[in-house]
Coordinates of C-alpha atoms in Angstrom, one line a residue:
X149 CA -68.4 -203.1 129.3
X150 CA -69.6 -206.4 127.8
X151 CA -70.6 -206.0 124.2
X152 CA -72.9 -208.3 122.3
X153 CA -71.8 -209.3 118.8
X154 CA -73.9 -206.6 117.1
X155 CA -72.5 -203.8 119.3
X156 CA -69.0 -205.2 118.8
X157 CA -69.4 -205.3 115.0
X158 CA -70.5 -201.6 115.1
X159 CA -67.7 -200.6 117.4
X160 CA -64.8 -202.0 115.5
X161 CA -66.3 -202.0 112.0
X162 CA -66.1 -204.3 109.1
X163 CA -62.9 -202.8 107.8
X164 CA -61.0 -203.6 111.1
X165 CA -62.4 -207.2 111.2
X166 CA -61.5 -207.7 107.6
X167 CA -58.0 -206.3 108.2
X168 CA -57.4 -208.6 111.2
X169 CA -58.8 -211.6 109.4
X170 CA -56.6 -210.8 106.4
X171 CA -53.5 -210.6 108.6
X172 CA -54.2 -214.0 110.2
X173 CA -55.0 -215.6 106.9
X174 CA -51.9 -214.2 105.3
X175 CA -49.7 -215.5 108.1
X176 CA -51.3 -219.0 107.8
X177 CA -50.9 -218.9 104.0
X178 CA -47.3 -217.8 104.3
X179 CA -46.5 -220.7 106.6
X180 CA -48.2 -223.2 104.2
X181 CA -46.3 -221.8 101.2
X182 CA -43.1 -222.0 103.3
X183 CA -43.8 -225.6 104.0
X184 CA -44.3 -226.3 100.3
X185 CA -41.0 -224.5 99.5
X186 CA -39.1 -226.8 101.9
X187 CA -40.4 -229.8 99.8
X188 CA -38.9 -228.5 96.5
X189 CA -35.8 -230.2 95.2
X190 CA -32.5 -228.4 95.8
X191 CA -33.7 -226.1 98.6
X192 CA -31.4 -227.9 101.0
X193 CA -28.3 -226.9 98.9
X194 CA -26.0 -224.2 100.1
X195 CA -26.2 -220.7 98.6
X196 CA -22.8 -220.4 96.8
X197 CA -20.0 -218.9 98.9
X198 CA -22.0 -219.2 102.1
X199 CA -22.8 -221.8 104.8
X200 CA -26.5 -221.1 104.4
X201 CA -29.1 -223.1 102.5
X202 CA -31.7 -221.8 100.1
X203 CA -34.4 -223.1 102.5
X204 CA -32.9 -221.0 105.4
X205 CA -33.0 -217.9 103.2
X206 CA -36.6 -218.5 102.3
X207 CA -37.5 -219.3 105.9
X208 CA -35.8 -216.1 107.0
X209 CA -37.8 -214.0 104.5
X210 CA -41.0 -215.6 105.6
X211 CA -40.1 -215.1 109.3
X212 CA -39.6 -211.4 108.8
X213 CA -43.0 -211.2 107.2
X214 CA -44.7 -213.2 110.0
X215 CA -42.9 -211.1 112.7
X216 CA -44.0 -207.9 111.0
X217 CA -47.6 -209.2 111.0
X218 CA -47.4 -210.1 114.7
X219 CA -46.0 -206.8 115.7
X220 CA -48.5 -204.9 113.6
X221 CA -51.4 -206.9 115.0
X222 CA -50.4 -206.6 118.7
X223 CA -52.0 -203.2 119.4
X224 CA -55.1 -204.2 117.3
X225 CA -55.6 -207.4 119.5
X226 CA -55.2 -205.3 122.6
X227 CA -57.9 -202.9 121.4
X228 CA -60.1 -205.8 120.6
X229 CA -59.6 -207.1 124.2
X230 CA -60.6 -203.7 125.6
X231 CA -63.8 -203.7 123.6
X232 CA -64.7 -207.3 124.3
X233 CA -64.0 -207.8 128.0
X234 CA -66.4 -206.9 130.7
X235 CA -65.0 -205.7 134.0
X236 CA -63.3 -202.8 135.9
X237 CA -61.1 -200.6 133.7
X238 CA -58.0 -201.6 135.6
X239 CA -58.5 -205.3 135.0
X240 CA -59.4 -204.9 131.3
X241 CA -56.3 -202.6 130.7
X242 CA -54.0 -205.1 132.4
X243 CA -55.4 -208.0 130.3
X244 CA -55.2 -205.9 127.1
X245 CA -51.6 -205.0 127.9
X246 CA -50.6 -208.6 128.6
X247 CA -52.2 -209.7 125.3
X248 CA -50.2 -207.0 123.5
X249 CA -46.9 -207.9 125.1
X250 CA -47.4 -211.7 124.7
X251 CA -47.9 -211.1 121.0
X252 CA -44.7 -209.1 120.9
X253 CA -42.9 -211.8 122.8
X254 CA -44.2 -214.4 120.3
X255 CA -42.8 -212.2 117.5
X256 CA -39.4 -212.3 119.2
X257 CA -39.5 -216.0 119.6
X258 CA -40.7 -216.6 116.0
X259 CA -37.8 -214.3 114.8
X260 CA -35.3 -216.3 116.9
X261 CA -36.5 -219.6 115.5
X262 CA -37.0 -218.5 111.9
X263 CA -33.7 -216.6 111.5
X264 CA -31.6 -219.3 113.2
X265 CA -31.1 -221.1 109.8
X266 CA -29.2 -218.1 108.3
X267 CA -27.7 -216.7 111.5
X268 CA -26.2 -219.6 113.3
X269 CA -24.0 -220.8 110.4
X270 CA -22.5 -217.3 110.2
X271 CA -21.7 -217.3 114.0
X272 CA -19.6 -220.5 113.4
X273 CA -19.0 -221.8 117.0
X274 CA -20.4 -218.7 118.7
X275 CA -24.1 -219.6 118.4
X276 CA -24.6 -218.6 122.0
X277 CA -24.1 -215.0 120.9
X278 CA -27.2 -215.3 118.7
X279 CA -29.2 -216.7 121.6
X280 CA -27.9 -214.1 124.0
X281 CA -28.9 -211.2 121.6
X282 CA -32.5 -212.5 121.5
X283 CA -32.5 -213.1 125.2
X284 CA -31.5 -209.5 125.8
X285 CA -34.4 -208.4 123.6
X286 CA -36.9 -210.8 125.1
X287 CA -36.1 -210.3 128.8
X288 CA -37.5 -206.7 129.0
X289 CA -40.7 -207.8 127.3
X290 CA -41.0 -210.7 129.8
X291 CA -40.4 -208.3 132.6
X292 CA -43.3 -206.0 131.4
X293 CA -45.6 -209.1 131.2
X294 CA -44.7 -210.2 134.7
X295 CA -45.2 -206.6 136.0
X296 CA -48.6 -206.3 134.3
X297 CA -49.6 -209.7 135.7
X298 CA -48.5 -208.7 139.2
X299 CA -50.2 -205.3 139.1
X300 CA -53.4 -207.1 138.0
X301 CA -53.5 -209.7 140.8
X302 CA -55.4 -207.7 143.4
X303 CA -58.0 -206.1 141.1
X304 CA -58.5 -209.5 139.4
X305 CA -58.8 -211.3 142.7
X306 CA -61.3 -208.7 143.9
X307 CA -63.3 -209.1 140.6
X308 CA -63.4 -212.9 141.0
X309 CA -64.5 -212.6 144.7
X310 CA -67.2 -210.1 143.8
X311 CA -68.5 -212.3 141.0
X312 CA -68.6 -215.5 143.2
X313 CA -69.6 -214.1 146.6
X314 CA -71.1 -210.8 145.7
X315 CA -69.8 -207.3 146.0
X316 CA -69.2 -206.3 149.6
X317 CA -70.4 -209.6 151.0
X318 CA -67.4 -210.4 153.2
X319 CA -68.3 -213.2 155.6
X320 CA -65.0 -213.1 157.6
X321 CA -64.3 -211.0 160.7
X322 CA -61.3 -209.3 159.0
X323 CA -58.8 -211.9 160.3
X324 CA -59.7 -214.4 157.6
X325 CA -61.7 -216.5 160.1
X326 CA -65.5 -217.1 160.1
X327 CA -67.2 -215.2 162.9
X328 CA -68.3 -217.3 165.8
X329 CA -72.0 -217.4 166.9
X330 CA -72.2 -215.4 170.2
X331 CA -75.9 -215.7 170.6
X332 CA -75.9 -218.8 172.9

């Protein structure tokens, strides 16, 4: 069901669009403020009695906020994909699911990167444990993405073939070869 912009606006409403926009603007503003914080004098100093810098603590706090925004927005983005994409239900559902899980994977990767500053000094020589923990969390999400992509291959290929050649317009003889002209 392909929707024009007016129908889409009515379907999702101003409140939902405002909420999604606010989430994205908040994440961008948070990243900008985090960058400004890293420029302040003294943020590269260690927090007393720890091997962690003040900048790493601020980065970890901002990371938790961004990860929360990503996880919160994943189902909303999937719903938006369902509304905006035209095609068979099976294809649209697969695309929406992939979008959802890619955003969740992005949240995991952001968490891994943003929390490293406070976590890896605490592991002191065992940083691989930190990476392994995030790998164990990320792998099932990646498996879901791969599964949804695999399940969507045939319906997507059929959709593309129907759009390019036309529905039911198969010019092969079933073996993948063009039929020969037998009228001579």
